[in-house]
Amino acid sequence: MLHPRRRRDTGVPIPNSLVPFVNSGGEHFTDRDHELAGYSASMPHCPNPESGKYHGQMVPDHQGREAARPHPPQRGAADSVIEMRGLSKRFGDLVAVDALDLDVHRGEVFGYLGPNGSGKSTTIRMLFDFIRPSAGTYTVLGGSGADPAIRRRVGYIPGELRFDPRYTTSDLIAFYGHLRGDIDTTYVDELLARFDLDPARPIGQLSTGNRRKTAIVQAFLHRPELLILDEPTAGLDPLLQHEFHQLIGDVTRAGATVFLSSHVLPEVEALADRVAILRTGRLVTVAAVDELARHARQHIDLHLAGEASAEPFDKLPGVVRATASGAVIRLVVEGNLDAVLKAAATLPVRRIVTHETDLEDAFLDFYRDQP
């Protein structure tokens, strides 16, 4: 059974179940919290299984006009699409997000990294005004995330999806198309084909992966200039993850900005220009992906001509760990290698093997000393 809530100003009943951007963390939300992506005071009845379906026609905006889509921004422009200054959120004694200072630049893919519970989803909820900051300020596309006009320019995939099982993908497309306006139906059809979605099937009959694909289509269908994505590929098989990565490349080449919150490190490494690493609500670092990988701890194997001992390396500056097994000394080194190479030159080294570092190595370095 649907449980409609009434808009304060119009009395139009809106089924909560058609709004996937819902509480998944225990906070109390108000009517205003669900006005995402331009959900204005004149929101119509949500489509039902018998009417209002997407049938490949231009969907007008909520005022009956074909809304003008903003010109795509130029990739690499210096202005910030998201700004956070001292942004904080407390839940009682728990500090979920602690004094974030962060800028996301126009045209980039920005990775937002951290394990579960580090504050990633809480940050996103503040950007949309789902929950209010305890301190600090933020802007999204130069304005407030609570502004319906700003929300129409944003595509959003929440980490947890809750669609009414009786509705279909076509129902959702019609619903969000009505809210956002100026929907290119050819592009929507391409998205449906790209992710192999049958728009006529009820959501309740879809697998977890197909529900995630439905969320992807609704986020991208209006060609937003900013995409805020919370674990967007959770539940997708590797082939569809690859297709999603291709889609991200397509939209960023067209000028879109992507804020990608994830704990899937290979995905972020493949897609992101820069990353921020969050630990227990605090910003640990912000850097380009390749820069982080370069500064990660290095793993080096020294193959000797005879029995090996790690003792010459135990006390050297920058050596985090030194172990020996048979004729091989295995080192984990942080920073400059000069001292290690000088010590190695005094030994009968037959071969030196270095292991390429990546974003995962850098990420683990930041968390290695966490209590």
Short mmCIF file of C-alpha atoms in Angstrom, two decimals:
data_model
loop_
_atom_site.label_atom_id
_atom_site.label_comp_id
_atom_site.label_asym_id
_atom_site.label_seq_id
_atom_site.Cartn_x
_atom_site.Cartn_y
_atom_site.Cartn_z
CA MET A 1 0.00 0.00 0.00
CA LEU A 2 1.24 3.47 -0.85
CA HIS A 3 1.42 5.98 1.95
CA PRO A 4 1.19 9.41 0.29
CA ARG A 5 2.47 12.47 2.05
CA ARG A 6 0.90 15.80 1.14
CA ARG A 7 2.87 18.81 0.02
CA ARG A 8 2.51 21.64 2.47
CA ASP A 9 1.63 24.18 -0.19
CA THR A 10 -0.38 22.31 -2.81
CA GLY A 11 -2.04 19.31 -1.17
CA VAL A 12 -0.82 17.07 -4.00
CA PRO A 13 -0.22 13.53 -2.66
CA ILE A 14 3.21 12.13 -3.48
CA PRO A 15 3.99 8.45 -2.81
CA ASN A 16 7.20 8.34 -0.80
CA SER A 17 8.06 5.04 -2.42
CA LEU A 18 8.74 6.67 -5.78
CA VAL A 19 11.47 8.82 -4.32
CA PRO A 20 14.59 6.65 -4.10
CA PHE A 21 16.59 9.30 -2.25
CA VAL A 22 15.50 8.21 1.21
CA ASN A 23 16.93 7.86 4.66
CA SER A 24 19.31 4.94 5.03
CA GLY A 25 21.08 6.07 8.16
CA GLY A 26 18.51 6.84 10.82
CA GLU A 27 18.17 10.63 10.38
CA HIS A 28 14.72 12.22 10.43
CA PHE A 29 13.87 13.87 7.11
CA THR A 30 11.14 16.39 6.30
CA ASP A 31 9.07 16.93 3.15
CA ARG A 32 11.65 19.42 1.95
CA ASP A 33 14.43 16.86 2.27
CA HIS A 34 12.97 14.81 -0.60
CA GLU A 35 12.78 17.68 -3.12
CA LEU A 36 15.73 16.41 -5.11
CA ALA A 37 16.51 17.14 -8.74
CA GLY A 38 14.11 20.07 -8.96
CA TYR A 39 11.18 18.62 -7.09
CA SER A 40 9.22 21.85 -6.97
CA ALA A 41 6.06 22.86 -5.17
CA SER A 42 4.07 22.02 -8.29
CA MET A 43 5.13 18.37 -8.35
CA PRO A 44 2.46 16.34 -10.10
CA HIS A 45 1.01 13.00 -9.12
CA CYS A 46 3.61 10.30 -9.58
CA PRO A 47 2.92 7.99 -12.49
CA ASN A 48 1.02 4.83 -11.69
CA PRO A 49 1.31 1.46 -13.41
CA GLU A 50 -1.52 2.33 -15.81
CA SER A 51 -0.66 5.88 -16.87
CA GLY A 52 2.11 8.42 -17.39
CA LYS A 53 4.61 5.92 -18.73
CA TYR A 54 7.59 6.90 -20.82
CA HIS A 55 6.72 6.14 -24.45
CA GLY A 56 9.59 7.83 -26.27
CA GLN A 57 8.05 11.33 -26.42
CA MET A 58 9.57 14.62 -25.37
CA VAL A 59 8.74 15.12 -21.70
CA PRO A 60 7.99 18.79 -20.87
CA ASP A 61 9.00 20.37 -17.61
CA HIS A 62 6.55 20.83 -14.75
CA GLN A 63 5.34 24.18 -16.13
CA GLY A 64 4.53 22.76 -19.57
CA ARG A 65 7.57 24.21 -21.28
CA GLU A 66 10.57 22.52 -22.79
CA ALA A 67 13.20 23.56 -20.30
CA ALA A 68 16.51 24.89 -21.61
CA ARG A 69 19.45 22.70 -20.69
CA PRO A 70 22.54 24.61 -19.54
CA HIS A 71 25.41 24.70 -21.97
CA PRO A 72 27.94 22.02 -21.04
CA PRO A 73 30.86 23.47 -19.09
CA GLN A 74 34.37 23.36 -20.49
CA ARG A 75 36.45 20.57 -18.98
CA GLY A 76 39.42 21.81 -17.02
CA ALA A 77 37.96 25.20 -16.11
CA ALA A 78 39.30 26.48 -12.80
CA ASP A 79 35.98 27.30 -11.13
CA SER A 80 34.60 25.01 -8.44
CA VAL A 81 31.35 23.11 -8.90
CA ILE A 82 31.24 21.98 -5.26
CA GLU A 83 32.78 23.97 -2.40
CA MET A 84 32.91 22.97 1.26
CA ARG A 85 34.29 25.21 3.99
CA GLY A 86 34.54 23.85 7.50
CA LEU A 87 31.64 21.50 6.77
CA SER A 88 30.80 19.41 9.82
CA LYS A 89 28.04 17.12 11.04
CA ARG A 90 27.47 15.76 14.53
CA PHE A 91 24.92 13.22 15.68
CA GLY A 92 24.99 13.71 19.43
CA ASP A 93 28.52 12.90 20.55
CA LEU A 94 29.40 11.27 17.23
CA VAL A 95 31.35 13.47 14.81
CA ALA A 96 30.37 12.04 11.40
CA VAL A 97 32.04 14.76 9.30
CA ASP A 98 34.68 17.04 10.75
CA ALA A 99 35.54 20.46 9.26
CA LEU A 100 35.85 19.55 5.57
CA ASP A 101 37.53 22.08 3.27
CA LEU A 102 37.16 20.78 -0.27
CA ASP A 103 36.75 22.01 -3.85
CA VAL A 104 35.56 19.92 -6.80
CA HIS A 105 36.58 21.54 -10.09
CA ARG A 106 34.43 21.84 -13.16
CA GLY A 107 34.94 19.01 -15.66
CA GLU A 108 36.81 16.58 -13.41
CA VAL A 109 35.99 13.18 -11.99
CA PHE A 110 36.57 13.56 -8.27
CA GLY A 111 36.90 10.39 -6.19
CA TYR A 112 35.68 10.50 -2.60
CA LEU A 113 37.26 7.58 -0.77
CA GLY A 114 36.81 5.99 2.60
CA PRO A 115 35.61 2.78 4.21
CA ASN A 116 32.03 2.33 5.35
CA GLY A 117 31.23 4.73 8.17
CA SER A 118 33.88 7.29 7.23
CA GLY A 119 31.34 10.05 6.46
CA LYS A 120 31.00 9.83 2.67
CA SER A 121 27.21 9.43 2.48
CA THR A 122 26.68 11.97 5.26
CA THR A 123 28.64 14.51 3.21
CA ILE A 124 26.40 13.89 0.19
CA ARG A 125 23.23 14.25 2.26
CA MET A 126 24.42 17.64 3.43
CA LEU A 127 25.12 18.74 -0.15
CA PHE A 128 21.47 18.06 -1.01
CA ASP A 129 20.19 19.59 2.25
CA PHE A 130 18.72 16.23 3.29
CA ILE A 131 20.41 16.85 6.61
CA ARG A 132 21.70 20.19 7.88
CA PRO A 133 25.36 20.80 8.71
CA SER A 134 26.26 21.31 12.34
CA ALA A 135 28.84 23.86 11.21
CA GLY A 136 30.41 25.23 8.05
CA THR A 137 29.11 26.10 4.60
CA TYR A 138 28.86 24.55 1.14
CA THR A 139 27.77 25.46 -2.38
CA VAL A 140 26.68 23.23 -5.26
CA LEU A 141 26.91 24.77 -8.76
CA GLY A 142 27.32 28.13 -7.08
CA GLY A 143 24.12 27.88 -5.05
CA SER A 144 22.29 25.87 -2.46
CA GLY A 145 21.64 22.16 -2.79
CA ALA A 146 18.15 22.89 -1.47
CA ASP A 147 17.32 25.04 -4.52
CA PRO A 148 15.09 23.13 -7.01
CA ALA A 149 16.73 25.00 -9.91
CA ILE A 150 20.14 23.69 -8.79
CA ARG A 151 18.83 20.17 -8.28
CA ARG A 152 17.53 20.01 -11.85
CA ARG A 153 21.12 20.37 -13.03
CA VAL A 154 22.32 17.44 -10.92
CA GLY A 155 22.09 13.68 -11.41
CA TYR A 156 22.19 11.57 -8.26
CA ILE A 157 22.57 7.87 -7.46
CA PRO A 158 22.11 7.10 -3.76
CA GLY A 159 23.99 4.31 -2.08
CA GLU A 160 20.80 2.53 -1.04
CA LEU A 161 17.91 2.20 -3.50
CA ARG A 162 14.29 1.89 -2.40
CA PHE A 163 11.91 1.84 -5.34
CA ASP A 164 8.26 0.83 -5.07
CA PRO A 165 8.24 -2.73 -6.46
CA ARG A 166 5.03 -2.19 -8.48
CA TYR A 167 6.42 0.62 -10.62
CA THR A 168 8.42 0.09 -13.79
CA THR A 169 11.52 1.74 -15.19
CA SER A 170 9.30 3.57 -17.68
CA ASP A 171 7.21 4.94 -14.79
CA LEU A 172 10.33 6.34 -13.17
CA ILE A 173 11.59 7.85 -16.43
CA ALA A 174 8.25 9.59 -16.93
CA PHE A 175 8.29 10.84 -13.35
CA TYR A 176 11.82 12.22 -13.36
CA GLY A 177 11.49 13.46 -16.92
CA HIS A 178 8.45 15.52 -15.90
CA LEU A 179 10.43 17.04 -13.04
CA ARG A 180 13.61 17.81 -14.93
CA GLY A 181 12.28 18.70 -18.38
CA ASP A 182 13.91 18.75 -21.83
CA ILE A 183 14.49 15.00 -21.95
CA ASP A 184 16.03 13.71 -25.17
CA THR A 185 14.11 10.48 -25.63
CA THR A 186 16.59 9.15 -28.18
CA TYR A 187 19.29 9.46 -25.53
CA VAL A 188 17.06 7.73 -22.96
CA ASP A 189 16.49 4.85 -25.38
CA GLU A 190 20.26 4.62 -25.87
CA LEU A 191 20.77 4.38 -22.11
CA LEU A 192 18.13 1.66 -21.79
CA ALA A 193 19.76 -0.33 -24.60
CA ARG A 194 23.24 0.29 -23.29
CA PHE A 195 22.37 -1.23 -19.92
CA ASP A 196 20.03 -3.87 -21.35
CA LEU A 197 16.99 -2.69 -19.39
CA ASP A 198 13.39 -3.66 -20.17
CA PRO A 199 11.45 -0.51 -19.17
CA ALA A 200 8.16 -2.42 -18.92
CA ARG A 201 9.18 -4.80 -16.13
CA PRO A 202 8.03 -3.98 -12.58
CA ILE A 203 10.85 -2.98 -10.24
CA GLY A 204 9.87 -5.82 -7.91
CA GLN A 205 10.87 -8.34 -10.58
CA LEU A 206 14.32 -6.84 -11.10
CA SER A 207 17.55 -8.17 -9.65
CA THR A 208 19.75 -5.97 -7.49
CA GLY A 209 21.94 -5.24 -10.51
CA ASN A 210 18.97 -4.25 -12.69
CA ARG A 211 17.66 -1.92 -9.99
CA ARG A 212 21.08 -0.31 -9.95
CA LYS A 213 20.93 0.06 -13.74
CA THR A 214 17.53 1.75 -13.37
CA ALA A 215 19.12 4.21 -10.93
CA ILE A 216 21.91 4.92 -13.43
CA VAL A 217 19.43 5.69 -16.22
CA GLN A 218 17.37 8.07 -14.05
CA ALA A 219 20.53 9.92 -12.97
CA PHE A 220 21.89 10.41 -16.50
CA LEU A 221 18.69 10.83 -18.53
CA HIS A 222 18.65 14.67 -18.46
CA ARG A 223 22.37 15.04 -19.24
CA PRO A 224 23.14 16.81 -15.95
CA GLU A 225 26.18 19.03 -15.65
CA LEU A 226 27.00 17.55 -12.23
CA LEU A 227 26.66 13.91 -11.20
CA ILE A 228 26.87 12.93 -7.53
CA LEU A 229 27.22 9.17 -7.34
CA ASP A 230 27.26 7.09 -4.15
CA GLU A 231 28.58 3.56 -4.81
CA PRO A 232 27.09 3.63 -8.33
CA THR A 233 28.26 0.18 -9.50
CA ALA A 234 27.29 -1.83 -6.41
CA GLY A 235 25.70 -5.05 -7.63
CA LEU A 236 26.75 -4.68 -11.28
CA ASP A 237 28.63 -7.46 -13.04
CA PRO A 238 32.09 -6.67 -14.52
CA LEU A 239 30.76 -6.13 -18.07
CA LEU A 240 28.22 -3.57 -16.90
CA GLN A 241 30.78 -1.92 -14.65
CA HIS A 242 32.90 -1.46 -17.77
CA GLU A 243 29.90 0.00 -19.62
CA PHE A 244 29.34 2.41 -16.74
CA HIS A 245 32.98 3.48 -16.90
CA GLN A 246 32.55 4.17 -20.62
CA LEU A 247 29.46 6.26 -19.85
CA ILE A 248 31.42 8.33 -17.32
CA GLY A 249 34.03 8.97 -20.01
CA ASP A 250 31.32 10.06 -22.45
CA VAL A 251 29.71 12.57 -20.09
CA THR A 252 32.98 14.07 -18.87
CA ARG A 253 34.16 14.58 -22.45
CA ALA A 254 30.90 16.48 -22.95
CA GLY A 255 31.80 18.72 -19.99
CA ALA A 256 30.06 17.14 -17.00
CA THR A 257 31.59 16.98 -13.53
CA VAL A 258 31.43 13.77 -11.49
CA PHE A 259 31.64 13.44 -7.70
CA LEU A 260 32.22 9.72 -7.18
CA SER A 261 31.90 8.33 -3.67
CA SER A 262 33.15 4.76 -3.52
CA HIS A 263 35.22 2.20 -1.67
CA VAL A 264 35.96 0.27 -4.90
CA LEU A 265 39.55 1.45 -5.33
CA PRO A 266 40.29 0.04 -8.81
CA GLU A 267 37.17 1.78 -10.13
CA VAL A 268 38.18 5.13 -8.65
CA GLU A 269 41.73 4.72 -9.94
CA ALA A 270 40.41 4.04 -13.44
CA LEU A 271 38.00 7.00 -13.48
CA ALA A 272 39.16 9.78 -11.17
CA ASP A 273 41.41 12.74 -11.88
CA ARG A 274 41.80 13.59 -8.19
CA VAL A 275 40.77 11.86 -4.99
CA ALA A 276 40.05 12.83 -1.42
CA ILE A 277 40.61 10.26 1.32
CA LEU A 278 38.36 10.46 4.35
CA ARG A 279 39.06 8.79 7.68
CA THR A 280 36.56 8.91 10.56
CA GLY A 281 35.01 12.05 9.11
CA ARG A 282 38.27 13.92 8.60
CA LEU A 283 39.99 14.74 5.33
CA VAL A 284 43.33 12.96 5.21
CA THR A 285 44.56 14.12 1.80
CA VAL A 286 43.49 15.47 -1.59
CA ALA A 287 45.72 14.68 -4.56
CA ALA A 288 45.86 13.49 -8.15
CA VAL A 289 45.59 9.72 -8.45
CA ASP A 290 49.01 9.25 -10.06
CA GLU A 291 50.62 11.50 -7.45
CA LEU A 292 49.20 9.40 -4.62
CA ALA A 293 50.41 6.21 -6.26
CA ARG A 294 53.91 7.66 -6.70
CA HIS A 295 54.14 8.50 -3.01
CA ALA A 296 52.78 5.19 -1.74
CA ARG A 297 55.07 2.87 0.18
CA GLN A 298 57.27 0.93 -2.20
CA HIS A 299 57.74 -2.83 -2.09
CA ILE A 300 61.23 -3.99 -3.08
CA ASP A 301 62.72 -7.49 -3.25
CA LEU A 302 66.50 -7.93 -3.14
CA HIS A 303 67.65 -11.29 -4.51
CA LEU A 304 71.11 -12.17 -3.16
CA ALA A 305 73.72 -14.68 -4.23
CA GLY A 306 73.65 -16.34 -0.80
CA GLU A 307 71.68 -16.50 2.44
CA ALA A 308 69.98 -13.18 3.18
CA SER A 309 69.60 -11.20 6.41
CA ALA A 310 67.33 -8.19 6.93
CA GLU A 311 69.52 -6.75 9.68
CA PRO A 312 71.37 -4.19 7.49
CA PHE A 313 68.04 -2.57 6.62
CA ASP A 314 66.17 -2.68 9.94
CA LYS A 315 67.27 0.74 11.18
CA LEU A 316 67.53 2.59 7.88
CA PRO A 317 65.50 5.79 7.41
CA GLY A 318 62.33 5.19 5.41
CA VAL A 319 62.31 1.41 5.88
CA VAL A 320 58.92 0.47 7.31
CA ARG A 321 59.48 -3.27 7.26
CA ALA A 322 62.38 -5.58 6.37
CA THR A 323 62.14 -9.37 6.28
CA ALA A 324 64.36 -12.12 4.89
CA SER A 325 63.57 -15.56 3.56
CA GLY A 326 66.22 -17.72 1.94
CA ALA A 327 68.14 -15.56 -0.51
CA VAL A 328 65.51 -12.79 -0.70
CA ILE A 329 65.17 -9.62 1.40
CA ARG A 330 61.72 -8.02 1.19
CA LEU A 331 61.49 -4.32 2.00
CA VAL A 332 58.64 -1.86 2.44
CA VAL A 333 60.04 1.63 2.01
CA GLU A 334 58.51 5.05 2.49
CA GLY A 335 60.05 8.06 0.77
CA ASN A 336 63.58 8.30 -0.58
CA LEU A 337 65.41 5.09 -1.54
CA ASP A 338 68.98 6.41 -1.25
CA ALA A 339 69.78 4.72 2.08
CA VAL A 340 68.34 1.41 0.88
CA LEU A 341 70.34 1.48 -2.35
CA LYS A 342 73.57 2.32 -0.53
CA ALA A 343 73.07 -0.61 1.84
CA ALA A 344 72.18 -2.92 -1.06
CA ALA A 345 75.43 -1.94 -2.82
CA THR A 346 77.42 -3.58 -0.01
CA LEU A 347 75.70 -6.95 -0.53
CA PRO A 348 76.01 -9.59 -3.29
CA VAL A 349 72.74 -8.54 -4.93
CA ARG A 350 71.95 -10.44 -8.10
CA ARG A 351 68.61 -8.83 -8.85
CA ILE A 352 66.34 -6.03 -7.56
CA VAL A 353 62.59 -6.33 -8.14
CA THR A 354 60.27 -3.39 -7.50
CA HIS A 355 56.51 -3.84 -7.36
CA GLU A 356 54.36 -1.19 -9.00
CA THR A 357 52.25 0.77 -6.53
CA ASP A 358 48.68 1.87 -7.14
CA LEU A 359 45.85 3.76 -5.47
CA GLU A 360 45.08 0.80 -3.23
CA ASP A 361 48.62 0.89 -1.84
CA ALA A 362 48.31 4.61 -1.16
CA PHE A 363 44.89 4.19 0.45
CA LEU A 364 46.12 1.40 2.73
CA ASP A 365 49.11 3.53 3.74
CA PHE A 366 46.78 6.18 5.11
CA TYR A 367 44.81 3.59 7.07
CA ARG A 368 47.68 1.37 8.19
CA ASP A 369 48.24 3.20 11.45
CA GLN A 370 44.56 3.67 12.28
CA PRO A 371 43.76 2.26 15.74
#
